[in-house]
Amino acid sequence: METAARRTRRRTPEREAEFCGTVLELLREVGYDTLTMDTVAARTRSSKATLYRQYGNKAQLVCQALRHAKPGDLEEIDTGTLRGDLHELVSRGDDCGMERDSALMQGLAMAVRANPDLRRAFKDLLIEPELRAVETMLRRAVDRGEVRADHPALAYVPHMLVGAFMARSLIEDRPPTPDFLAAYIDASVLPALGS
Amino acid sequence: METAARRTRRRTPEREAEFCGTVLELLREVGYDTLTMDTVAARTRSSKATLYRQYGNKAQLVCQALRHAKPGDLEEIDTGTLRGDLHELVSRGDDCGMERDSALMQGLAMAVRANPDLRRAFKDLLIEPELRAVETMLRRAVDRGEVRADHPALAYVPHMLVGAFMARSLIEDRPPTPDFLAAYIDASVLPALGS
């Protein structure tokens, strides 16, 4: 009865969203490799049997949680200038949101090397939406004549942005923030593009 | 007798170097969180009791292995131009060396957040030597008049370099190489500095 009741509760979209949110929280706290089905069961007040039945194994459960999270809607950004677009891109989240994304990346860094499904779900959530948005912004900047179409730095703007996001916690012992990235864009990314 | 013999063997510098090298190999393969004293004992053909006696615990053992590895001697680089210096900096290793450093960073990404000693040993090996070398190179470039002393990008060169190194495996699904970083320096870092 208890198990059946829990299974029914799990099926609601609200409960599923809460469940997936809790799994991502745990990933940020302890990382993928330390995460156990026991911890997930305890924190989400589920039975381990239910988790295995619904998700198969830890990797599939984590993939599902990643796929459930919505990436930011970045394609709609269009301010009219490259500087405006890039600033808007990095100011979408607050400090906490960026710190959370950074923690999630660190928590999954090792696991995504070994597991292609996990890597796919991770990139779909945290990397690809940014890459597509940056590509659109740069194409428009070239069309407007803000950046030379053959500028060699164009191919490296994703590395400059994702890289600074990832590197800050190692270099400065604090997580990336919107303010840090906005200053970085003005000081480094736009000058690199001759813009 | 067996244990005493092993302990004696451990004391030679050659054996210690081999032992620390094997621990770093394991960190690249499975990451810190998955690494167990059992795995270390098996791979290094040591007894677990000896490992605990010599190193205390896993964190201390890994710190010791990181501290034992020599960071590259980067301070001696001085080619006469900023471009030459930065190219020399990234061409010190071969493709494999860079892939190894990248794997080690991923293997320790989560653990260094929680453990200050580990973070210190990790940064001393993989981050600080690069930061000091870049700082020296930039100071000389400013002294030579290659870069304006108040150029805002100066403060972000470490983020641009360490960042591209870290971001490449996520963006392009392949590890950083000396060739990639040399092209990145020419296309992005030097133009950002107006150089």
mmCIF file of C-alpha atoms in Angstrom:
data_model
loop_
_atom_site.group_PDB
_atom_site.id
_atom_site.type_symbol
_atom_site.label_atom_id
_atom_site.label_comp_id
_atom_site.label_asym_id
_atom_site.label_seq_id
_atom_site.Cartn_x
_atom_site.Cartn_y
_atom_site.Cartn_z
ATOM 1 C CA MET A 1 0.000 0.000 0.000
ATOM 2 C CA GLU A 2 2.728 2.405 1.035
ATOM 3 C CA THR A 3 4.681 1.721 -2.147
ATOM 4 C CA ALA A 4 1.594 1.997 -4.358
ATOM 5 C CA ALA A 5 0.687 5.296 -2.710
ATOM 6 C CA ARG A 6 4.190 6.623 -3.302
ATOM 7 C CA ARG A 7 4.147 5.518 -6.927
ATOM 8 C CA THR A 8 0.876 7.358 -7.473
ATOM 9 C CA ARG A 9 2.267 10.466 -5.799
ATOM 10 C CA ARG A 10 5.344 10.338 -8.010
ATOM 11 C CA ARG A 11 3.324 10.502 -11.198
ATOM 12 C CA THR A 12 2.178 14.126 -10.787
ATOM 13 C CA PRO A 13 4.227 16.679 -12.768
ATOM 14 C CA GLU A 14 4.714 18.744 -9.585
ATOM 15 C CA ARG A 15 6.146 15.810 -7.716
ATOM 16 C CA GLU A 16 8.378 14.905 -10.681
ATOM 17 C CA ALA A 17 9.689 18.493 -10.907
ATOM 18 C CA GLU A 18 10.397 18.536 -7.174
ATOM 19 C CA PHE A 19 12.098 15.153 -7.398
ATOM 20 C CA CYS A 20 14.351 16.219 -10.300
ATOM 21 C CA GLY A 21 15.188 19.495 -8.549
ATOM 22 C CA THR A 22 16.288 17.581 -5.461
ATOM 23 C CA VAL A 23 18.517 15.279 -7.527
ATOM 24 C CA LEU A 24 20.279 18.308 -9.060
ATOM 25 C CA GLU A 25 20.682 19.816 -5.577
ATOM 26 C CA LEU A 26 22.370 16.623 -4.423
ATOM 27 C CA LEU A 27 24.643 16.610 -7.485
ATOM 28 C CA ARG A 28 25.801 20.124 -6.614
ATOM 29 C CA GLU A 29 26.414 19.163 -3.000
ATOM 30 C CA VAL A 30 28.238 15.851 -3.308
ATOM 31 C CA GLY A 31 28.902 15.310 -7.039
ATOM 32 C CA TYR A 32 27.854 12.414 -9.233
ATOM 33 C CA ASP A 33 30.410 9.877 -8.047
ATOM 34 C CA THR A 34 29.524 10.231 -4.376
ATOM 35 C CA LEU A 35 25.765 10.293 -5.009
ATOM 36 C CA THR A 36 24.063 7.020 -4.107
ATOM 37 C CA MET A 37 20.550 5.724 -4.699
ATOM 38 C CA ASP A 38 20.285 5.565 -0.885
ATOM 39 C CA THR A 39 20.902 9.308 -0.605
ATOM 40 C CA VAL A 40 18.406 10.053 -3.367
ATOM 41 C CA ALA A 41 15.812 7.812 -1.710
ATOM 42 C CA ALA A 42 16.333 9.454 1.687
ATOM 43 C CA ARG A 43 16.289 13.050 0.458
ATOM 44 C CA THR A 44 13.306 12.586 -1.846
ATOM 45 C CA ARG A 45 11.468 10.326 0.608
ATOM 46 C CA SER A 46 11.121 7.608 -2.026
ATOM 47 C CA SER A 47 11.751 3.901 -1.633
ATOM 48 C CA LYS A 48 14.894 2.605 -3.317
ATOM 49 C CA ALA A 49 12.843 -0.114 -5.040
ATOM 50 C CA THR A 50 10.649 2.566 -6.626
ATOM 51 C CA LEU A 51 13.694 4.501 -7.821
ATOM 52 C CA TYR A 52 15.199 1.431 -9.476
ATOM 53 C CA ARG A 53 11.862 0.508 -11.038
ATOM 54 C CA GLN A 54 11.240 4.001 -12.378
ATOM 55 C CA TYR A 55 14.737 4.968 -13.478
ATOM 56 C CA GLY A 56 16.734 1.766 -13.905
ATOM 57 C CA ASN A 57 19.999 2.997 -12.385
ATOM 58 C CA LYS A 58 21.794 6.056 -11.074
ATOM 59 C CA ALA A 59 23.008 7.249 -14.479
ATOM 60 C CA GLN A 60 19.509 7.080 -15.971
ATOM 61 C CA LEU A 61 18.019 8.797 -12.958
ATOM 62 C CA VAL A 62 20.519 11.660 -13.211
ATOM 63 C CA CYS A 63 19.973 11.939 -16.998
ATOM 64 C CA GLN A 64 16.258 12.232 -16.373
ATOM 65 C CA ALA A 65 16.786 14.962 -13.758
ATOM 66 C CA LEU A 66 19.047 16.906 -16.137
ATOM 67 C CA ARG A 67 16.584 16.558 -19.026
ATOM 68 C CA HIS A 68 13.750 17.721 -16.821
ATOM 69 C CA ALA A 69 15.457 21.023 -16.001
ATOM 70 C CA LYS A 70 14.692 23.742 -18.510
ATOM 71 C CA PRO A 71 17.647 25.561 -20.014
ATOM 72 C CA GLY A 72 17.203 29.351 -20.100
ATOM 73 C CA ASP A 73 15.419 30.707 -23.156
ATOM 74 C CA LEU A 74 18.345 32.543 -24.699
ATOM 75 C CA GLU A 75 17.334 32.579 -28.362
ATOM 76 C CA GLU A 76 14.970 35.476 -27.795
ATOM 77 C CA ILE A 77 17.733 37.889 -26.733
ATOM 78 C CA ASP A 78 18.130 40.599 -29.394
ATOM 79 C CA THR A 79 19.173 44.005 -28.084
ATOM 80 C CA GLY A 80 20.540 45.452 -31.325
ATOM 81 C CA THR A 81 24.237 45.375 -30.374
ATOM 82 C CA LEU A 82 26.696 42.575 -29.669
ATOM 83 C CA ARG A 83 27.653 44.157 -26.352
ATOM 84 C CA GLY A 84 24.001 44.388 -25.336
ATOM 85 C CA ASP A 85 23.347 40.784 -26.351
ATOM 86 C CA LEU A 86 26.340 39.348 -24.491
ATOM 87 C CA HIS A 87 25.577 41.373 -21.361
ATOM 88 C CA GLU A 88 21.970 40.180 -21.490
ATOM 89 C CA LEU A 89 23.188 36.589 -21.906
ATOM 90 C CA VAL A 90 25.248 36.652 -18.718
ATOM 91 C CA SER A 91 22.793 38.717 -16.677
ATOM 92 C CA ARG A 92 19.902 36.287 -17.150
ATOM 93 C CA GLY A 93 20.713 34.477 -13.940
ATOM 94 C CA ASP A 94 21.441 35.965 -10.543
ATOM 95 C CA ASP A 95 24.643 35.260 -8.593
ATOM 96 C CA CYS A 96 23.058 32.184 -7.031
ATOM 97 C CA GLY A 97 21.934 30.735 -10.350
ATOM 98 C CA MET A 98 25.419 31.035 -11.764
ATOM 99 C CA GLU A 99 26.948 29.533 -8.643
ATOM 100 C CA ARG A 100 24.493 26.637 -8.937
ATOM 101 C CA ASP A 101 25.366 26.006 -12.593
ATOM 102 C CA SER A 102 29.055 26.153 -11.749
ATOM 103 C CA ALA A 103 28.592 23.637 -8.906
ATOM 104 C CA LEU A 104 26.612 21.329 -11.191
ATOM 105 C CA MET A 105 29.380 21.428 -13.798
ATOM 106 C CA GLN A 106 31.972 20.523 -11.180
ATOM 107 C CA GLY A 107 29.756 17.772 -9.770
ATOM 108 C CA LEU A 108 29.441 16.159 -13.193
ATOM 109 C CA ALA A 109 32.909 16.904 -14.634
ATOM 110 C CA MET A 110 34.277 13.401 -14.158
ATOM 111 C CA ALA A 111 31.089 11.428 -14.807
ATOM 112 C CA VAL A 112 30.387 12.982 -18.224
ATOM 113 C CA ARG A 113 33.749 11.761 -19.473
ATOM 114 C CA ALA A 114 32.792 8.141 -18.995
ATOM 115 C CA ASN A 115 29.050 8.153 -19.758
ATOM 116 C CA PRO A 116 27.897 9.401 -23.204
ATOM 117 C CA ASP A 117 24.198 9.651 -22.234
ATOM 118 C CA LEU A 118 25.043 11.734 -19.202
ATOM 119 C CA ARG A 119 27.346 13.883 -21.310
ATOM 120 C CA ARG A 120 24.548 14.474 -23.829
ATOM 121 C CA ALA A 121 21.981 15.440 -21.155
ATOM 122 C CA PHE A 122 24.544 17.668 -19.429
ATOM 123 C CA LYS A 123 25.517 19.468 -22.637
ATOM 124 C CA ASP A 124 21.884 19.870 -23.713
ATOM 125 C CA LEU A 125 21.155 21.635 -20.436
ATOM 126 C CA LEU A 126 24.291 23.660 -19.722
ATOM 127 C CA ILE A 127 26.394 24.037 -22.867
ATOM 128 C CA GLU A 128 24.417 23.812 -26.131
ATOM 129 C CA PRO A 129 21.831 26.557 -25.388
ATOM 130 C CA GLU A 130 24.661 29.033 -24.678
ATOM 131 C CA LEU A 131 26.577 27.957 -27.784
ATOM 132 C CA ARG A 132 23.545 28.375 -30.042
ATOM 133 C CA ALA A 133 22.709 31.763 -28.516
ATOM 134 C CA VAL A 134 26.291 33.022 -28.927
ATOM 135 C CA GLU A 135 26.368 31.810 -32.527
ATOM 136 C CA THR A 136 23.165 33.723 -33.334
ATOM 137 C CA MET A 137 24.467 36.869 -31.630
ATOM 138 C CA LEU A 138 27.757 36.747 -33.533
ATOM 139 C CA ARG A 139 26.009 36.153 -36.861
ATOM 140 C CA ARG A 140 23.856 39.214 -36.305
ATOM 141 C CA ALA A 141 26.905 41.268 -35.250
ATOM 142 C CA VAL A 142 28.644 40.278 -38.494
ATOM 143 C CA ASP A 143 25.514 41.119 -40.533
ATOM 144 C CA ARG A 144 25.363 44.546 -38.887
ATOM 145 C CA GLY A 145 29.055 45.116 -39.664
ATOM 146 C CA GLU A 146 30.067 45.220 -35.994
ATOM 147 C CA VAL A 147 32.544 42.353 -36.461
ATOM 148 C CA ARG A 148 34.507 41.373 -39.580
ATOM 149 C CA ALA A 149 33.044 38.188 -41.098
ATOM 150 C CA ASP A 150 36.477 36.537 -41.251
ATOM 151 C CA HIS A 151 37.675 37.641 -37.808
ATOM 152 C CA PRO A 152 39.678 34.728 -36.385
ATOM 153 C CA ALA A 153 38.378 35.319 -32.835
ATOM 154 C CA LEU A 154 34.786 34.467 -33.872
ATOM 155 C CA ALA A 155 35.446 30.736 -33.554
ATOM 156 C CA TYR A 156 36.777 31.165 -30.026
ATOM 157 C CA VAL A 157 34.095 33.293 -28.379
ATOM 158 C CA PRO A 158 32.456 30.177 -26.821
ATOM 159 C CA HIS A 159 35.812 29.131 -25.340
ATOM 160 C CA MET A 160 36.372 32.624 -23.965
ATOM 161 C CA LEU A 161 32.932 32.751 -22.317
ATOM 162 C CA VAL A 162 32.485 29.174 -21.080
ATOM 163 C CA GLY A 163 36.160 29.154 -20.126
ATOM 164 C CA ALA A 164 36.037 32.250 -17.917
ATOM 165 C CA PHE A 165 32.897 30.860 -16.302
ATOM 166 C CA MET A 166 34.692 27.614 -15.465
ATOM 167 C CA ALA A 167 38.092 29.059 -14.599
ATOM 168 C CA ARG A 168 37.055 31.729 -12.131
ATOM 169 C CA SER A 169 36.524 29.446 -9.154
ATOM 170 C CA LEU A 170 39.997 27.962 -9.637
ATOM 171 C CA ILE A 171 41.827 31.227 -10.228
ATOM 172 C CA GLU A 172 40.039 33.451 -7.732
ATOM 173 C CA ASP A 173 38.499 30.959 -5.310
ATOM 174 C CA ARG A 174 35.020 32.334 -5.899
ATOM 175 C CA PRO A 175 32.274 31.353 -8.312
ATOM 176 C CA PRO A 176 31.493 33.300 -11.488
ATOM 177 C CA THR A 177 28.885 36.071 -11.204
ATOM 178 C CA PRO A 178 27.004 38.126 -13.808
ATOM 179 C CA ASP A 179 29.046 41.210 -12.830
ATOM 180 C CA PHE A 180 32.343 39.393 -13.275
ATOM 181 C CA LEU A 181 31.335 38.071 -16.706
ATOM 182 C CA ALA A 182 30.017 41.458 -17.867
ATOM 183 C CA ALA A 183 33.342 43.093 -16.943
ATOM 184 C CA TYR A 184 35.221 40.249 -18.638
ATOM 185 C CA ILE A 185 33.180 40.692 -21.840
ATOM 186 C CA ASP A 186 33.984 44.411 -21.963
ATOM 187 C CA ALA A 187 37.670 43.977 -21.139
ATOM 188 C CA SER A 188 38.482 40.868 -23.168
ATOM 189 C CA VAL A 189 35.836 39.406 -25.469
ATOM 190 C CA LEU A 190 34.745 42.556 -27.327
ATOM 191 C CA PRO A 191 38.333 43.865 -27.736
ATOM 192 C CA ALA A 192 39.405 40.436 -29.046
ATOM 193 C CA LEU A 193 36.752 40.808 -31.749
ATOM 194 C CA GLY A 194 37.930 44.332 -32.552
ATOM 195 C CA SER A 195 34.513 45.516 -31.405
ATOM 196 C CA MET B 1 58.041 -9.839 7.286
ATOM 197 C CA GLU B 2 56.150 -9.134 4.085
ATOM 198 C CA THR B 3 54.866 -5.854 5.501
ATOM 199 C CA ALA B 4 58.284 -4.836 6.818
ATOM 200 C CA ALA B 5 59.844 -5.594 3.446
ATOM 201 C CA ARG B 6 57.245 -3.490 1.699
ATOM 202 C CA ARG B 7 57.740 -0.638 4.121
ATOM 203 C CA THR B 8 61.463 -0.677 3.459
ATOM 204 C CA ARG B 9 60.892 -0.739 -0.279
ATOM 205 C CA ARG B 10 58.537 2.255 0.007
ATOM 206 C CA ARG B 11 61.218 4.463 1.508
ATOM 207 C CA THR B 12 63.368 4.819 -1.609
ATOM 208 C CA PRO B 13 62.811 8.021 -3.618
ATOM 209 C CA GLU B 14 62.308 5.962 -6.800
ATOM 210 C CA ARG B 15 59.597 3.889 -5.193
ATOM 211 C CA GLU B 16 57.935 7.021 -3.782
ATOM 212 C CA ALA B 17 57.964 8.711 -7.205
ATOM 213 C CA GLU B 18 56.478 5.618 -8.816
ATOM 214 C CA PHE B 19 53.851 5.388 -6.084
ATOM 215 C CA CYS B 20 52.808 9.054 -6.460
ATOM 216 C CA GLY B 21 52.722 8.726 -10.247
ATOM 217 C CA THR B 22 50.385 5.754 -9.949
ATOM 218 C CA VAL B 23 48.048 7.676 -7.619
ATOM 219 C CA LEU B 24 47.808 10.527 -10.159
ATOM 220 C CA GLU B 25 47.135 7.973 -12.924
ATOM 221 C CA LEU B 26 44.258 6.557 -10.887
ATOM 222 C CA LEU B 27 42.886 10.053 -10.235
ATOM 223 C CA ARG B 28 42.792 10.706 -13.986
ATOM 224 C CA GLU B 29 41.088 7.382 -14.632
ATOM 225 C CA VAL B 30 38.398 7.277 -11.964
ATOM 226 C CA GLY B 31 38.459 10.681 -10.216
ATOM 227 C CA TYR B 32 38.948 11.441 -6.547
ATOM 228 C CA ASP B 33 35.504 10.480 -5.305
ATOM 229 C CA THR B 34 35.597 6.997 -6.813
ATOM 230 C CA LEU B 35 39.193 6.347 -5.775
ATOM 231 C CA THR B 36 39.469 4.000 -2.796
ATOM 232 C CA MET B 37 42.381 2.980 -0.607
ATOM 233 C CA ASP B 38 41.700 -0.564 -1.846
ATOM 234 C CA THR B 39 42.304 0.486 -5.460
ATOM 235 C CA VAL B 40 45.471 2.360 -4.501
ATOM 236 C CA ALA B 41 46.713 -0.648 -2.522
ATOM 237 C CA ALA B 42 46.000 -3.036 -5.399
ATOM 238 C CA ARG B 43 47.508 -0.879 -8.146
ATOM 239 C CA THR B 44 50.623 0.052 -6.160
ATOM 240 C CA ARG B 45 50.996 -3.427 -4.659
ATOM 241 C CA SER B 46 51.013 -1.980 -1.144
ATOM 242 C CA SER B 47 49.119 -3.206 1.879
ATOM 243 C CA LYS B 48 46.207 -1.042 2.962
ATOM 244 C CA ALA B 49 47.564 -0.978 6.516
ATOM 245 C CA THR B 50 50.812 0.507 5.223
ATOM 246 C CA LEU B 51 48.950 3.174 3.245
ATOM 247 C CA TYR B 52 46.951 4.239 6.273
ATOM 248 C CA ARG B 53 50.055 4.258 8.456
ATOM 249 C CA GLN B 54 52.084 6.297 5.989
ATOM 250 C CA TYR B 55 49.459 8.733 4.735
ATOM 251 C CA GLY B 56 46.662 8.806 7.291
ATOM 252 C CA ASN B 57 43.730 8.902 4.872
ATOM 253 C CA LYS B 58 42.810 9.212 1.216
ATOM 254 C CA ALA B 59 42.880 13.030 1.161
ATOM 255 C CA GLN B 60 46.364 13.149 2.694
ATOM 256 C CA LEU B 61 47.615 10.456 0.349
ATOM 257 C CA VAL B 62 46.338 12.368 -2.696
ATOM 258 C CA CYS B 63 47.797 15.662 -1.379
ATOM 259 C CA GLN B 64 51.138 13.955 -1.018
ATOM 260 C CA ALA B 65 50.967 12.590 -4.580
ATOM 261 C CA LEU B 66 50.088 16.054 -5.947
ATOM 262 C CA ARG B 67 52.882 17.715 -3.978
ATOM 263 C CA HIS B 68 55.361 15.136 -5.195
ATOM 264 C CA ALA B 69 54.691 15.942 -8.873
ATOM 265 C CA LYS B 70 56.901 18.728 -10.200
ATOM 266 C CA PRO B 71 55.137 21.613 -11.925
ATOM 267 C CA GLY B 72 56.825 22.661 -15.162
ATOM 268 C CA ASP B 73 59.621 25.220 -14.836
ATOM 269 C CA LEU B 74 57.902 28.120 -16.553
ATOM 270 C CA GLU B 75 59.679 31.079 -14.969
ATOM 271 C CA GLU B 76 62.677 30.646 -17.251
ATOM 272 C CA ILE B 77 60.681 31.338 -20.440
ATOM 273 C CA ASP B 78 61.819 34.644 -21.951
ATOM 274 C CA THR B 79 61.691 34.843 -25.745
ATOM 275 C CA GLY B 80 61.656 38.630 -26.107
ATOM 276 C CA THR B 81 58.020 38.971 -27.244
ATOM 277 C CA LEU B 82 54.683 38.316 -25.538
ATOM 278 C CA ARG B 83 53.555 36.119 -28.436
ATOM 279 C CA GLY B 84 56.742 34.070 -28.214
ATOM 280 C CA ASP B 85 56.406 33.711 -24.438
ATOM 281 C CA LEU B 86 52.758 32.593 -24.544
ATOM 282 C CA HIS B 87 53.417 30.143 -27.380
ATOM 283 C CA GLU B 88 56.347 28.710 -25.446
ATOM 284 C CA LEU B 89 54.163 28.421 -22.331
ATOM 285 C CA VAL B 90 51.559 26.250 -24.068
ATOM 286 C CA SER B 91 54.008 24.234 -26.135
ATOM 287 C CA ARG B 92 55.968 22.985 -23.124
ATOM 288 C CA GLY B 93 53.921 19.829 -22.913
ATOM 289 C CA ASP B 94 52.955 17.460 -25.698
ATOM 290 C CA ASP B 95 49.332 16.562 -26.547
ATOM 291 C CA CYS B 96 49.414 13.722 -24.028
ATOM 292 C CA GLY B 97 50.731 15.899 -21.206
ATOM 293 C CA MET B 98 47.948 18.411 -21.730
ATOM 294 C CA GLU B 99 45.340 15.674 -21.915
ATOM 295 C CA ARG B 100 46.708 14.274 -18.654
ATOM 296 C CA ASP B 101 46.529 17.654 -16.896
ATOM 297 C CA SER B 102 42.998 18.152 -18.183
ATOM 298 C CA ALA B 103 41.935 14.715 -16.913
ATOM 299 C CA LEU B 104 43.510 15.419 -13.524
ATOM 300 C CA MET B 105 41.602 18.704 -13.246
ATOM 301 C CA GLN B 106 38.325 16.944 -14.020
ATOM 302 C CA GLY B 107 39.128 14.143 -11.587
ATOM 303 C CA LEU B 108 39.671 16.629 -8.775
ATOM 304 C CA ALA B 109 37.047 19.273 -9.675
ATOM 305 C CA MET B 110 34.540 18.267 -7.031
ATOM 306 C CA ALA B 111 36.950 17.226 -4.298
ATOM 307 C CA VAL B 112 38.895 20.505 -4.227
ATOM 308 C CA ARG B 113 35.685 22.385 -3.423
ATOM 309 C CA ALA B 114 35.279 20.563 -0.134
ATOM 310 C CA ASN B 115 38.875 20.030 0.976
ATOM 311 C CA PRO B 116 41.137 23.098 1.435
ATOM 312 C CA ASP B 117 44.376 21.072 1.706
ATOM 313 C CA LEU B 118 43.599 19.250 -1.508
ATOM 314 C CA ARG B 119 42.708 22.533 -3.162
ATOM 315 C CA ARG B 120 46.028 24.032 -2.096
ATOM 316 C CA ALA B 121 48.074 21.074 -3.390
ATOM 317 C CA PHE B 122 46.074 21.039 -6.632
ATOM 318 C CA LYS B 123 46.518 24.761 -7.256
ATOM 319 C CA ASP B 124 50.215 24.645 -6.367
ATOM 320 C CA LEU B 125 50.726 21.988 -9.035
ATOM 321 C CA LEU B 126 48.360 22.982 -11.824
ATOM 322 C CA ILE B 127 47.281 26.618 -11.452
ATOM 323 C CA GLU B 128 49.761 28.811 -9.573
ATOM 324 C CA PRO B 129 52.868 28.115 -11.713
ATOM 325 C CA GLU B 130 50.938 29.139 -14.847
ATOM 326 C CA LEU B 131 49.543 32.243 -13.136
ATOM 327 C CA ARG B 132 52.979 33.370 -11.965
ATOM 328 C CA ALA B 133 54.502 32.756 -15.391
ATOM 329 C CA VAL B 134 51.731 34.677 -17.180
ATOM 330 C CA GLU B 135 52.094 37.567 -14.739
ATOM 331 C CA THR B 136 55.837 37.790 -15.417
ATOM 332 C CA MET B 137 55.278 37.633 -19.190
ATOM 333 C CA LEU B 138 52.677 40.399 -19.102
ATOM 334 C CA ARG B 139 54.838 42.622 -16.906
ATOM 335 C CA ARG B 140 57.701 42.324 -19.383
ATOM 336 C CA ALA B 141 55.327 43.005 -22.304
ATOM 337 C CA VAL B 142 54.154 46.181 -20.580
ATOM 338 C CA ASP B 143 57.768 47.217 -19.850
ATOM 339 C CA ARG B 144 58.658 46.712 -23.525
ATOM 340 C CA GLY B 145 55.661 48.808 -24.581
ATOM 341 C CA GLU B 146 53.903 45.880 -26.289
ATOM 342 C CA VAL B 147 50.803 46.256 -24.100
ATOM 343 C CA ARG B 148 49.395 49.413 -22.485
ATOM 344 C CA ALA B 149 50.034 49.348 -18.717
ATOM 345 C CA ASP B 150 46.375 50.124 -17.967
ATOM 346 C CA HIS B 151 44.863 47.754 -20.532
ATOM 347 C CA PRO B 152 41.734 46.277 -18.905
ATOM 348 C CA ALA B 153 42.308 42.835 -20.513
ATOM 349 C CA LEU B 154 45.554 42.343 -18.538
ATOM 350 C CA ALA B 155 43.650 41.156 -15.457
ATOM 351 C CA TYR B 156 41.764 38.551 -17.490
ATOM 352 C CA VAL B 157 44.557 36.824 -19.401
ATOM 353 C CA PRO B 158 44.674 33.978 -16.833
ATOM 354 C CA HIS B 159 40.910 33.438 -17.221
ATOM 355 C CA MET B 160 41.237 33.434 -21.008
ATOM 356 C CA LEU B 161 44.044 30.869 -20.960
ATOM 357 C CA VAL B 162 42.991 28.544 -18.122
ATOM 358 C CA GLY B 163 39.402 28.884 -19.315
ATOM 359 C CA ALA B 164 40.031 27.796 -22.899
ATOM 360 C CA PHE B 165 42.090 24.893 -21.551
ATOM 361 C CA MET B 166 39.177 23.780 -19.354
ATOM 362 C CA ALA B 167 36.347 24.547 -21.768
ATOM 363 C CA ARG B 168 37.621 22.792 -24.858
ATOM 364 C CA SER B 169 36.671 19.265 -23.814
ATOM 365 C CA LEU B 170 33.114 20.403 -23.095
ATOM 366 C CA ILE B 171 32.642 22.496 -26.225
ATOM 367 C CA GLU B 172 34.445 20.319 -28.748
ATOM 368 C CA ASP B 173 34.485 16.910 -27.077
ATOM 369 C CA ARG B 174 38.260 16.720 -27.292
ATOM 370 C CA PRO B 175 40.989 17.671 -24.881
ATOM 371 C CA PRO B 176 43.068 20.837 -25.242
ATOM 372 C CA THR B 177 46.315 20.543 -27.228
ATOM 373 C CA PRO B 178 49.311 22.863 -27.645
ATOM 374 C CA ASP B 179 48.228 23.586 -31.261
ATOM 375 C CA PHE B 180 44.713 24.535 -30.215
ATOM 376 C CA LEU B 181 45.981 26.880 -27.497
ATOM 377 C CA ALA B 182 48.579 28.492 -29.787
ATOM 378 C CA ALA B 183 45.865 29.252 -32.368
ATOM 379 C CA TYR B 184 43.593 30.548 -29.596
ATOM 380 C CA ILE B 185 46.334 32.876 -28.313
ATOM 381 C CA ASP B 186 46.859 34.362 -31.782
ATOM 382 C CA ALA B 187 43.150 34.710 -32.544
ATOM 383 C CA SER B 188 41.840 35.873 -29.166
ATOM 384 C CA VAL B 189 44.319 36.624 -26.385
ATOM 385 C CA LEU B 190 46.766 38.861 -28.257
ATOM 386 C CA PRO B 191 43.995 40.799 -30.086
ATOM 387 C CA ALA B 192 42.201 41.302 -26.747
ATOM 388 C CA LEU B 193 45.381 42.963 -25.462
ATOM 389 C CA GLY B 194 45.615 45.115 -28.579
ATOM 390 C CA SER B 195 48.877 43.314 -29.313
#
